Structures are given as C-alpha cells and as structure tokens.
Coordinates of C-alpha atoms and ligand atoms in Angstrom, one line a residue:
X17 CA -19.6 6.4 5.2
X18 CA -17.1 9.2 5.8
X19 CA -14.7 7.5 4.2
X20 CA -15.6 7.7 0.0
X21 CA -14.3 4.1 -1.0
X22 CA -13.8 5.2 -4.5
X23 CA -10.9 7.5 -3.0
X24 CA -9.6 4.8 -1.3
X25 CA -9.7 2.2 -3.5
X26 CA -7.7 5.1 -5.7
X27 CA -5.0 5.2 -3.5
X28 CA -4.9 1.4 -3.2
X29 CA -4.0 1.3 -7.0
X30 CA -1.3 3.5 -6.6
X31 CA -0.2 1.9 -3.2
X32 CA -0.4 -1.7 -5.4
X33 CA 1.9 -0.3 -8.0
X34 CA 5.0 -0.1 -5.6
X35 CA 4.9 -3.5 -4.2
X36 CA 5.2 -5.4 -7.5
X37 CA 8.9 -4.3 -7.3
X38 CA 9.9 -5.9 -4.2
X39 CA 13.8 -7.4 -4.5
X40 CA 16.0 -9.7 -2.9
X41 CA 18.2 -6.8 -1.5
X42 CA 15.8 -3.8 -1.3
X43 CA 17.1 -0.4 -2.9
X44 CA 18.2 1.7 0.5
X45 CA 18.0 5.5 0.8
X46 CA 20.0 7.5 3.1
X47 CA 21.2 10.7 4.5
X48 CA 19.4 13.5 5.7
X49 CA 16.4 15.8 5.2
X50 CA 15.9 19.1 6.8
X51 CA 12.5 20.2 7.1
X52 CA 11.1 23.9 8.2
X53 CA 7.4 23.6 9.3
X54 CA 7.0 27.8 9.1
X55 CA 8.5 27.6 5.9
X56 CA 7.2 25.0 4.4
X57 CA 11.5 24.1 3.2
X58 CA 12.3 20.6 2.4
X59 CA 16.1 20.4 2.1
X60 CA 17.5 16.9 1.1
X61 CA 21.1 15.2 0.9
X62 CA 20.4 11.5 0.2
X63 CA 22.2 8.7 -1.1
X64 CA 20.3 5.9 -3.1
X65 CA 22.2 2.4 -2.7
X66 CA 21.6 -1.1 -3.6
X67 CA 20.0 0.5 -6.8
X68 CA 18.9 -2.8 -9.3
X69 CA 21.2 -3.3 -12.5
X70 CA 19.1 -0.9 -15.3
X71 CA 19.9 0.1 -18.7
X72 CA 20.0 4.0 -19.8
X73 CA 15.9 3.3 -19.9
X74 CA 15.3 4.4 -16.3
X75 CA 14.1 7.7 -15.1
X76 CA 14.4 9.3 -11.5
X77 CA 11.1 11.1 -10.7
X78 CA 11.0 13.4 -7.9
X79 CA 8.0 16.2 -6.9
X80 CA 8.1 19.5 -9.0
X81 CA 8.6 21.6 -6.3
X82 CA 11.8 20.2 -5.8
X83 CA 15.2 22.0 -6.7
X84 CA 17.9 19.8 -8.2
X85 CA 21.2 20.8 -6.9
X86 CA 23.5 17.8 -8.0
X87 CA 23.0 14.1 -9.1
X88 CA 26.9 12.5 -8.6
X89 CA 27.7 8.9 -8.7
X90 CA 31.4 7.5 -7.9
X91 CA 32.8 9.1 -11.2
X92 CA 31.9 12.6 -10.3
X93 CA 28.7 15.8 -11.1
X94 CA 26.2 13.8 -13.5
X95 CA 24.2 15.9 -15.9
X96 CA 20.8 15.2 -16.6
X97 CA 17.6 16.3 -18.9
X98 CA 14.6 16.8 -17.4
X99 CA 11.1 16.7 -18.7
X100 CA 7.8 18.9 -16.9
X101 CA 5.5 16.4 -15.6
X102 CA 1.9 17.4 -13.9
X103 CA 3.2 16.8 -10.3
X104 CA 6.4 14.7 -10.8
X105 CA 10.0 15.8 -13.1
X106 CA 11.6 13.3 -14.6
X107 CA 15.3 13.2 -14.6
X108 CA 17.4 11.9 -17.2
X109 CA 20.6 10.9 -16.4
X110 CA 24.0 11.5 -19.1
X111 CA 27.5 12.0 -18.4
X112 CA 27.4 15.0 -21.5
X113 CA 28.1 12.3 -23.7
X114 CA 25.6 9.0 -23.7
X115 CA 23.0 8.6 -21.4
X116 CA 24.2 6.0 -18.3
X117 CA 23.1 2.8 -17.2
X118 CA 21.7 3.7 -13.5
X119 CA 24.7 3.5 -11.1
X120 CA 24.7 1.3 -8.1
X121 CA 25.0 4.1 -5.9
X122 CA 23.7 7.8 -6.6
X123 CA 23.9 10.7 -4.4
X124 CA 21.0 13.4 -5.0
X125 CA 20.2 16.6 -3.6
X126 CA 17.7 19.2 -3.9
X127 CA 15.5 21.5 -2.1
X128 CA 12.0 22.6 -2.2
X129 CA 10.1 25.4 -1.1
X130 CA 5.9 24.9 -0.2
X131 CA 3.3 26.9 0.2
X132 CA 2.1 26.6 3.5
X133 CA -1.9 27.0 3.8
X134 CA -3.5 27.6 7.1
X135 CA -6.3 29.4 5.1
X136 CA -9.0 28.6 2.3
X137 CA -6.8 29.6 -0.8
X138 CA -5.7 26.4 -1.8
X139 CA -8.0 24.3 -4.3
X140 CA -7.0 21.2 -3.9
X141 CA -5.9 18.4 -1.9
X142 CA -4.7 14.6 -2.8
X143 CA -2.4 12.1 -1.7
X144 CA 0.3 13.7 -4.4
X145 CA 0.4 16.9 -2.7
X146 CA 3.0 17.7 -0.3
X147 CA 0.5 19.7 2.3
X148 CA 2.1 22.1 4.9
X149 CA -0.9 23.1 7.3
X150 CA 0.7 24.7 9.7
X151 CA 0.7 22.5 12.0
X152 CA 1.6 19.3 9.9
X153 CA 3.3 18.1 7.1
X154 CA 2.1 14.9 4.7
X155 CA 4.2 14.2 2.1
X156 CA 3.2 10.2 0.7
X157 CA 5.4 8.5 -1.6
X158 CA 3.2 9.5 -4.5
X159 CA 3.6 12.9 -4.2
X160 CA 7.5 11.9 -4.6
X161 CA 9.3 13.9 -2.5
X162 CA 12.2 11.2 -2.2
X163 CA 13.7 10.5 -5.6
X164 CA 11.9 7.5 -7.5
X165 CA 13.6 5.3 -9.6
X166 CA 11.4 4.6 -12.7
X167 CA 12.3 1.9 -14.8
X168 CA 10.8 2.8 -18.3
X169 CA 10.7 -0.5 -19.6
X170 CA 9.0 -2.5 -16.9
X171 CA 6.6 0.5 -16.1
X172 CA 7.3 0.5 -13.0
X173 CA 8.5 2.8 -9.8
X174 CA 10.3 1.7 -6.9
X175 CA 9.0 3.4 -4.1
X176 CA 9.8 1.1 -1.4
X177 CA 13.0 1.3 -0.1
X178 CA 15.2 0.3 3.2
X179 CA 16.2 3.5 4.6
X180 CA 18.5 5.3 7.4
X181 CA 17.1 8.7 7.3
X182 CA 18.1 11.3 9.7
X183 CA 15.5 14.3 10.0
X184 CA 16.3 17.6 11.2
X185 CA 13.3 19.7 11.9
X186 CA 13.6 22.7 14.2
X187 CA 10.0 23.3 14.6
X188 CA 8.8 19.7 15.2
X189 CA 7.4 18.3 18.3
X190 CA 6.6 14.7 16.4
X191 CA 8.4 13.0 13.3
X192 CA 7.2 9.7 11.4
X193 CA 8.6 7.8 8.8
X194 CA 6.8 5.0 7.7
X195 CA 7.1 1.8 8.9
X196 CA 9.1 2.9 11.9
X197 CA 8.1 4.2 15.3
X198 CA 7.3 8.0 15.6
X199 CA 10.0 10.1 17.7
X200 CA 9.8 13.1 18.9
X201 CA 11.7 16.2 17.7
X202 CA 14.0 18.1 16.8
X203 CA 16.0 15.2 15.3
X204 CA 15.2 12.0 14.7
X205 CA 17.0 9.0 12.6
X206 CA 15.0 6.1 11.2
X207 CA 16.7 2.7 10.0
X208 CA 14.9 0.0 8.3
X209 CA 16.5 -2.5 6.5
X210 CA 12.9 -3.9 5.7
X211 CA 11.4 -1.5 2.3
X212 CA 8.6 0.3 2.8
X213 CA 6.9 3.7 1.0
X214 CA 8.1 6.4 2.5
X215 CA 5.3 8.2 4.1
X216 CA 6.9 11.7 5.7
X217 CA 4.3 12.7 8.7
X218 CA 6.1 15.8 10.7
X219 CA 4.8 18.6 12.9
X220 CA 3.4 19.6 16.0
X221 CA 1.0 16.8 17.5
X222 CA 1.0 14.3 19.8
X223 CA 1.4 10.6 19.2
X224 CA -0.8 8.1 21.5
X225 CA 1.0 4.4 21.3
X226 CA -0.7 1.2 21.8
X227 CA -0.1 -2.6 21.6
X228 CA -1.0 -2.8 18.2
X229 CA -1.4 0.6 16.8
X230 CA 0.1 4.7 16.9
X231 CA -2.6 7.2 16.7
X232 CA -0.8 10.4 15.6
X233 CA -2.2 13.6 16.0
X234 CA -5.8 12.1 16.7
X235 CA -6.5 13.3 19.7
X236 CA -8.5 10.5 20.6
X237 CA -9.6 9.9 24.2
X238 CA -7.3 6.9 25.9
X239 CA -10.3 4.6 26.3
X240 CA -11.6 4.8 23.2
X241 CA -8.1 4.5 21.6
X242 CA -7.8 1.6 23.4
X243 CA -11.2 -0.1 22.0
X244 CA -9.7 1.0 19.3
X245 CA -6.8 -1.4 19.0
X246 CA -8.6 -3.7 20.1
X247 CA -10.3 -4.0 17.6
X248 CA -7.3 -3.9 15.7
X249 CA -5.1 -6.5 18.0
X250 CA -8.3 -8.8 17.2
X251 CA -8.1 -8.8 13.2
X252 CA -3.9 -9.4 13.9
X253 CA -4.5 -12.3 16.1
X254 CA -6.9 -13.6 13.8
X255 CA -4.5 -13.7 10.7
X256 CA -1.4 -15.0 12.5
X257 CA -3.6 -17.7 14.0
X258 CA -5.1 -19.3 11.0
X259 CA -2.2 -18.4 8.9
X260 CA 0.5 -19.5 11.8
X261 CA 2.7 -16.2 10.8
X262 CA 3.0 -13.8 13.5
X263 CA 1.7 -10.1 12.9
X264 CA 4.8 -8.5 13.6
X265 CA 3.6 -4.8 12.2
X266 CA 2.5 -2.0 14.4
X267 CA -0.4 0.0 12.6
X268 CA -0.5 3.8 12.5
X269 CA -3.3 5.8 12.1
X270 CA -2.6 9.5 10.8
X271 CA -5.5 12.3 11.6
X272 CA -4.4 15.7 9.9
X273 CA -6.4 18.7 8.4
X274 CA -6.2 18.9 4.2
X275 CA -5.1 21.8 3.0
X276 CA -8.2 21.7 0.4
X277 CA -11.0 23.2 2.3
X278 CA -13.6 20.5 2.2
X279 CA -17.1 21.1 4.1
X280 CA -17.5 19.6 7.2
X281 CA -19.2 16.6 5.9
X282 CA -16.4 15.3 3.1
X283 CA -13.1 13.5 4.5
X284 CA -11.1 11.9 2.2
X285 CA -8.1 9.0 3.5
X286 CA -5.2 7.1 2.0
X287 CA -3.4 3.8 3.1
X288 CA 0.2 3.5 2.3
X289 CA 0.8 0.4 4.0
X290 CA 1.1 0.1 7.6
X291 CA -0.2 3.4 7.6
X292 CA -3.9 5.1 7.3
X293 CA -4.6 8.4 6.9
X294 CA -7.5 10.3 7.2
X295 CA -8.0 14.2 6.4
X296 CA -11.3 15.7 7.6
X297 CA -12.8 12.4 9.3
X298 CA -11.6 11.5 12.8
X299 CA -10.5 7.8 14.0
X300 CA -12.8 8.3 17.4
X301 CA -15.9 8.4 15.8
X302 CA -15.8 4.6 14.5
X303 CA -16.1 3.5 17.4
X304 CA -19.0 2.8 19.2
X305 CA -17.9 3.6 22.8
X306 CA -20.7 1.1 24.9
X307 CA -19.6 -2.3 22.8
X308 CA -15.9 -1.0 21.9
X309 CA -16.1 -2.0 18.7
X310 CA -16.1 -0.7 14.9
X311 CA -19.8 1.1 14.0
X312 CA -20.2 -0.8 11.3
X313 CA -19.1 -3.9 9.6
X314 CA -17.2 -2.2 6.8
X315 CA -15.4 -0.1 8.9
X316 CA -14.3 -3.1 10.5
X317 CA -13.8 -5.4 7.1
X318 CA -12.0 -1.9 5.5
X319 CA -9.3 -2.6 8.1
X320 CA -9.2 -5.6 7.7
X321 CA -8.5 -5.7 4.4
X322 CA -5.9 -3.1 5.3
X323 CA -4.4 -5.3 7.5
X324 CA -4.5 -8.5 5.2
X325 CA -1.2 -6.4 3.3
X326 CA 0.7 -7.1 5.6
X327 CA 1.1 -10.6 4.5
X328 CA -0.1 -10.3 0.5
X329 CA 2.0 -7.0 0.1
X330 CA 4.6 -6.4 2.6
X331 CA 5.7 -10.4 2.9
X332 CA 4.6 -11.6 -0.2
X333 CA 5.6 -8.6 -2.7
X334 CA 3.4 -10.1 -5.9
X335 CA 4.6 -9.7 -9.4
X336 CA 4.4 -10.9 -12.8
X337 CA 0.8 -11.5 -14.6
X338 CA -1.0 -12.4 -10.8
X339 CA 0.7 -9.3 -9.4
X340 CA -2.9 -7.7 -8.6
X341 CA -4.4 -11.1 -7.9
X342 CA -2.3 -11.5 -5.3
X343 CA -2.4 -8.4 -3.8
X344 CA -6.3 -7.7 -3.6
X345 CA -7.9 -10.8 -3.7
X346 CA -6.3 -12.6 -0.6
X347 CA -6.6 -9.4 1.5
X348 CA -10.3 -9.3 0.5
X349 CA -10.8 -12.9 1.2
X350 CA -9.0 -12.4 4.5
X351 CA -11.0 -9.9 5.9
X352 CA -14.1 -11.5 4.5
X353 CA -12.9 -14.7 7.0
X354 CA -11.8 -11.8 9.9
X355 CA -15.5 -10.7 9.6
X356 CA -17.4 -14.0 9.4
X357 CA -15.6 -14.7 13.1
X358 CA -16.6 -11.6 14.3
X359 CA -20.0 -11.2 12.7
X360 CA -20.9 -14.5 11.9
X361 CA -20.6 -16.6 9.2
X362 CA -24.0 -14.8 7.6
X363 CA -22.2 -12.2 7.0
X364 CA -20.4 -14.3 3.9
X365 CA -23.2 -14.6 2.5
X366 CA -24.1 -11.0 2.5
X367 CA -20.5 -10.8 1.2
X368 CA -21.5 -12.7 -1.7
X369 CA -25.0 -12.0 -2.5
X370 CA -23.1 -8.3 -2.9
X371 CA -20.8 -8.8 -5.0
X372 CA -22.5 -11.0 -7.3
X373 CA -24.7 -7.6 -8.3
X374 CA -21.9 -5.7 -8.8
X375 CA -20.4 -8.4 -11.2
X376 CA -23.8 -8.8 -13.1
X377 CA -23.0 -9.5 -16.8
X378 CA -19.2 -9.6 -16.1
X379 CA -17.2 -11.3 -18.3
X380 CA -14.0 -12.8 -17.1
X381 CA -10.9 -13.7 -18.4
X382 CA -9.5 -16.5 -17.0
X383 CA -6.1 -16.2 -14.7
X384 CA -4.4 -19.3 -17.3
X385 CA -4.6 -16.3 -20.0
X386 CA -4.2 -13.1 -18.3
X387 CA -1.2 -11.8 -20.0
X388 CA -1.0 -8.8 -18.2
X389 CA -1.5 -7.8 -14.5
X390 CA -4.0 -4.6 -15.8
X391 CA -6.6 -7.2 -17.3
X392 CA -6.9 -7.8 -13.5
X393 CA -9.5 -4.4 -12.7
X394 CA -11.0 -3.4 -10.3
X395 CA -13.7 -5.6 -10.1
X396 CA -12.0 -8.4 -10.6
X397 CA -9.5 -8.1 -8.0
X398 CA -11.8 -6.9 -5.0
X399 CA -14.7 -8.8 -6.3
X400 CA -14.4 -11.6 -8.2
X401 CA -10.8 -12.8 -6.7
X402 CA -12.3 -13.2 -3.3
X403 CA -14.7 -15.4 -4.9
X404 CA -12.2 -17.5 -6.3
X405 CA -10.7 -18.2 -2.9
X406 CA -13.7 -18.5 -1.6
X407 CA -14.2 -21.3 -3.9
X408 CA -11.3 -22.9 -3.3
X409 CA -12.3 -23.3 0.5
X410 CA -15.8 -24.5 -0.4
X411 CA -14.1 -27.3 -2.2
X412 CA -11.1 -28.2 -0.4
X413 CA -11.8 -27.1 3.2
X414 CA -10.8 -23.6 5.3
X415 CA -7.8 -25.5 6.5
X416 CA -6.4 -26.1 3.3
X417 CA -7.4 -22.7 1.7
X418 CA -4.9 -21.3 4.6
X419 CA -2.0 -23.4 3.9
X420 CA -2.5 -22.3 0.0
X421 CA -2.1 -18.9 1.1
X422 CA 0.6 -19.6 3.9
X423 CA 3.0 -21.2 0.9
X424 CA 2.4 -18.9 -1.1
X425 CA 3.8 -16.4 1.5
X426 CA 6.7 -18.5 2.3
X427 CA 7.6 -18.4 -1.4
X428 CA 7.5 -14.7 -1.2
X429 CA 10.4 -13.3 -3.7
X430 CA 9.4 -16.2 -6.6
X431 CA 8.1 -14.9 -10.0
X432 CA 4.1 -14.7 -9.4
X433 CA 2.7 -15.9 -12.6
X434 CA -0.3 -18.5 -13.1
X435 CA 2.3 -21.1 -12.9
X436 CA 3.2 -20.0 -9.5
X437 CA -0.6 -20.4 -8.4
X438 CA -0.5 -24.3 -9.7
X439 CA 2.5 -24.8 -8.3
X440 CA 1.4 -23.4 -4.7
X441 CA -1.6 -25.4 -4.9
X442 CA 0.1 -28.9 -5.4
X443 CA 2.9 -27.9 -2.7
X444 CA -0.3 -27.5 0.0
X445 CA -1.3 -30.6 -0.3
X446 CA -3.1 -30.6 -3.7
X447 CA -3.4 -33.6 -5.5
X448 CA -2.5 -33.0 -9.4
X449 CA -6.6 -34.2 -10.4
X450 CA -7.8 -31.5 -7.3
X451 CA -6.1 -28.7 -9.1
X452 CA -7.3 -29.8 -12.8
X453 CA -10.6 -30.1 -11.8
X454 CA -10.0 -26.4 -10.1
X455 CA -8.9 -25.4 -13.1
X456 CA -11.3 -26.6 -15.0
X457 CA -14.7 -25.8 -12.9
X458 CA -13.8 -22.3 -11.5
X459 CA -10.7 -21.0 -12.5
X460 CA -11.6 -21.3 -16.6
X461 CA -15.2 -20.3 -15.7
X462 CA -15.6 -16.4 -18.1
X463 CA -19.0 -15.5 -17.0
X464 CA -18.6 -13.5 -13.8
X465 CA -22.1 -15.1 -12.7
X466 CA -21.7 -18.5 -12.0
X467 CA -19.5 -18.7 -9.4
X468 CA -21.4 -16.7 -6.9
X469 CA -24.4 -18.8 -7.8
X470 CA -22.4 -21.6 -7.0
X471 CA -21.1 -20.8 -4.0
X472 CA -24.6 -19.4 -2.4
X473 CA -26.0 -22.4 -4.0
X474 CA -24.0 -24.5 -0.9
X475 CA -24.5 -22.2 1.5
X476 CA -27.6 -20.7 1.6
Ligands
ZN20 ZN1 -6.0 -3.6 -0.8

C-alpha cells in the first residue's frame, strides 16, 4: 500500500487529540495572515476570542520559527516567558508581576521566516513541518503555526477553532483553509463559525471541485476524479442513510510534493479532518479506471473510516474517559458496515477473523473502569472497539446499533464517560436487563479473545 498505515494511524492520534476539546461556543481566531510563497514569510495579526475561562496554568504554543512581536489583551502589551520546545515555543503569559489567568480575548502577532526547499537538502519531512516547496505551502495544525492554547492541567490543546481569516498572498494562484472552500488568490477571507484544525494549503495549483469532494493540486484527469467522488458520494449516502443525518461535509483531498526527498516508491499522508493529504503518492492511481472504483478494499474502508469523523469527531466531539472510544471505534465500525454493502457482508468476517490475530493474547480492561482515555491504545480503539459494536448489533439488531450511535450524536456536547454509554443505550430503546446483560457478557469481558470467537461463532 502506498499509503504506510502506521503514519497514518500517527497522525490520527494527533488529529484525536484536538477534538476532545470541542465547546459550546468554539474559541474563534481572526485577523489576517500574509504569506510570501518565494520567501517562504508568514506574517500574522490575529485575534483569539471566545477563549474558555483558564487559570494562570495555560500555555500558548505556537511553531519555533515564529517571531513574537506582541501578545496584548484589553489592558494593554502582555509580557511573557517562553520555553524552547523541539518544534513548538511555549508562551507564558505575565503582566511583570503574576502570571494571568488567560484573557477572553488576546491579540497575537508574529512573523516567521521558512526555508523554502525546491532541492534535496532538507532531511526531513512530517505533518509538524511548515513545508515551502516552491510551489506549495502545508502548514497542519500540528506544526502550530496559529497560536495554540494549551491548557496545562487538562493536557490538552485546542486546535479547533471558528475562524474569519483573511489571507493575503501575492504569489498565490489557490488558498485553502480547512473546512472551507478553496478560493483563488491573491486574497481570500474564510469564515466558519463551525471549529475546525486549521489546515493552511496555499500556492500555485489548481483546484478540481466536485459534488462531494475538492481535489487540490492533483492533477487528476476529470473522469477519473469523478469515479473518484463517487466513490466518495457513495460512503456519504451510506452514513446519512442508516444514520438519518445528512453528510453535509465537502471532502478535500490535498496532493503536494514533501520537502524530504523520499524515493519514488515511499509517500507518506495525513488526515486532519475533512481533509487528506498525500505527499509523494497521487489520488488517481486508486482508482481502477474500467469499474470506477477504489483498487482495493482498504483503500476504500481507509476512507471510510475517514469519513465516519464526520459524525464521531466533527458532530459528536468525544471527551472524558470514552473520549478515544468514541472517536475510533464507531468510525471503524462504520466503515466496516460501508464495506460489507459494497463488498459484501464476507467481508465482515474477514474484518473479524483479522483483527482477532492482531488481538491474540490481549488483555482488556473493561470500559466500566477505564479511568483514563490513554488506557484506550491503539489496538483497542481500531480493533477491539469495532468489535464491541459489532457485538452490540449481533445482539440487538443493525437497526438498533444505528439509533445507539444516532443518540449518541444528538447528545453531542454531553460529558462522554461510561455513564454516557449506558445512558445512550437505554435512551435507544434499551431495556435496563438488555444493557446489564451487555454489560455483563461483552462489555466486562478482559480477554481480548472471546469476543471475536463469539461473534464468528454466529456468523460463520
Ligand atoms: Zn480515525
């Protein structure tokens, strides 16, 4: 596969991170950023709003390369430490007195300056980096090139924010924010009032729009685009059928050149949600141009997946002790239903038989005592949490298993804790001895083994 899943799944960690923080009233960034492609110059003069109440505990993190000019809230010039981090600085924020609790509103501004590699000297590559090409610019919201509000105490950044960016760059024939439609250049303003990550994507290449999908700078031929989102429109319609939520997301799909020089057989990608990028490996080549669709069934269930944020991420922002439940393991079982309907229902049990090797001699701990979200890894999230759902619809029906996950989404904004899940269960229609016995015979199961025997038990 061109696409190493151990990168991606990476990057889905860190993507994961940013949603637990979700509020009521999203923080909001605004202002302007000036960009010079030939320079490689970012120039910012933001405003950070709607900023959650924190003690002096917080930290504002923001990419090395960046100059701090001022930090000023409504009382005047702040002062502020900062301490050298591997790719990030972290502001401390004092009046030249005490420390300050994080104002509502904070005006920042900076400016970096960027190498710009259109060569082999550069050694490395990753979805921290802010890359100048030549040609493009990626800047993701791990590499931090918008200030990030870290609050110490929770361990956790908030990286999505609403924004109303305006973006000045001379030497840009395309600029995309994520979550918003691309426009072309010189200057473009972006509003959301919904959060996302803010994925920067600037340069010169052309954008190809579709019903359900952007392809920027792909250069993928029209017809082949177009199978493309297909493919893509198919997986939408699927979810907002069965889970009676429209899909109300446009997908964009990023091609650009790394500025590590890989060989011509490594690509590496990242998905900051509802974008995925790809550096080295090209979108055209998945599809297989006589049937129009995906080459291969994880191509098709990776997207999927992908896709299955949009309602346990972007809607349903998870927190608490099932924050990584609740991210990974509906998405998974999602595209594990998307690919039965297109594949056929054998391919759950490929599903299964599969992940019950990689959980051999697995020991869980039940969801009733995780006490926090990291005792949820890896394999438990992508491969054991599926299961569970999975599970749930063996015993109480597809239907059922749909309106779980539908209420859990129209609860979106509650605390997610295992008290959330129970309460969920008995709102869809779960009868209070259906969810002890649940309880009882799958969730409080520890060895990672039985449930996959039990389900291909049933099915095969
Ligand atoms: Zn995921």
């Amino acid at each position: 596969m061109p696409f190493p899943l151990r990168f991606i799944l990476n990057s889905l960690v860190l993507f994961s991170s940013v949603l637990a923080f979700a509020q009521v009233t999203p923080a909001k960034i605004s202002g302007k950023i000036t960009i010079n492609m030939g320079q490689g110059l970012v120039m910012a003069d933001l405003e950070l709003s709607n900023l959650p109440k924190l003690d002096t505990g917080f930290r504002i993190l923001l990419n090395r390369g960046m100059n701090m000019k001022f930090f000023r809230d409504s009382t005047g010039v702040l002062r502020y430490n900062d301490s050298p981090g591997d790719d990030v600085l972290k502001y401390r924020i004092h009046n030249g007195k005490n420390y300050i609790p994080l104002p509502e509103k904070l005006k920042i501004n900076y400016s970096g300056a960027f190498p710009v590699y259109q060569d082999t000297l550069s050694f490395f590559d990753y979805k921290g980096v802010i890359a100048f090409n030549g040609k493009t610019l990626r800047a993701s919201e791990q590499s931090k090139w918008y200030p990030v509000i870290y609050d110490v105490k929770a361990d956790r950044e908030i990286t999505s924010l609403a924004y109303d960016i305006t973006i000045d760059c001379q030497d840009c024939k395309t600029i995309y924010l994520n979550g918003s439609t691309p426009q072309a250049g010189p200057l473009a303003r972006f509003n959301s009032e919904r959060p996302f990550e803010l994925l920067l994507f600037t340069g010169d290449y052309q954008q190809q729009a579709f019903a359900g999908s952007d392809f920027l700078n792909a250069e993928i031929p029209a017809e082949v685009a177009g199978q493309f989102d297909s493919q893509i429109l198919g997986i939408k319609d699927f979810y907002a059928g069965k889970l009676g939520i429209p899909y109300s997301q446009k997908i964009t799909f990023i091609q650009h050149k790394a500025i590590e020089p890989f060989g011509p057989n490594r690509s590496w990608g990242f998905v900051t949600f509802p974008s995925i990028a790809v550096a080295g490996g090209q979108f055209k080549g998945e599809i297989v141009k006589e049937t129009g669709k995906f080459n291969h069934i994880l191509k098709y269930s990776f997207y999927a997946h992908e896709l299955g944020h949009y309602y346990f991420g972007h809607l349903l922002s998870p927190n608490s002790t099932m924050w990584l439940f609740l991210l990974e393991s509906p998405a998974e079982y999602l595209s594990v239903k998307a690919a039965a309907a297109e594949y056929g229902k054998d391919s759950t049990i490929a599903y299964i038989k599969n992940k019950q090797k990689l959980l051999k001699d697995k020991k869980i701990v039940p969801l009733s005592k995780i006490t926090r979200a990291e005792q949820i890894d890896d394999a438990y999230r992508y491969s054991y949490g599926p299961l569970i759902l999975l599970a749930f619809e063996q015993r109480f029906g597809e239907k059922r298993t749909y309106k779980f996950l539908t209420t859990m989404i129209r609860h979106a904004g509650e605390r997610t804790d295992y008290a959330f899940l129970g309460k969920m269960a008995r709102e869809s229609g779960l009868s209070e001895k259906e969810w002890t016995s649940f309880e009882l015979e799958v969730l409080g199961l520890e060895d990672a083994e039985v449930l996959p025997a039990k389900l291909l038990g049933d099915k095969s």
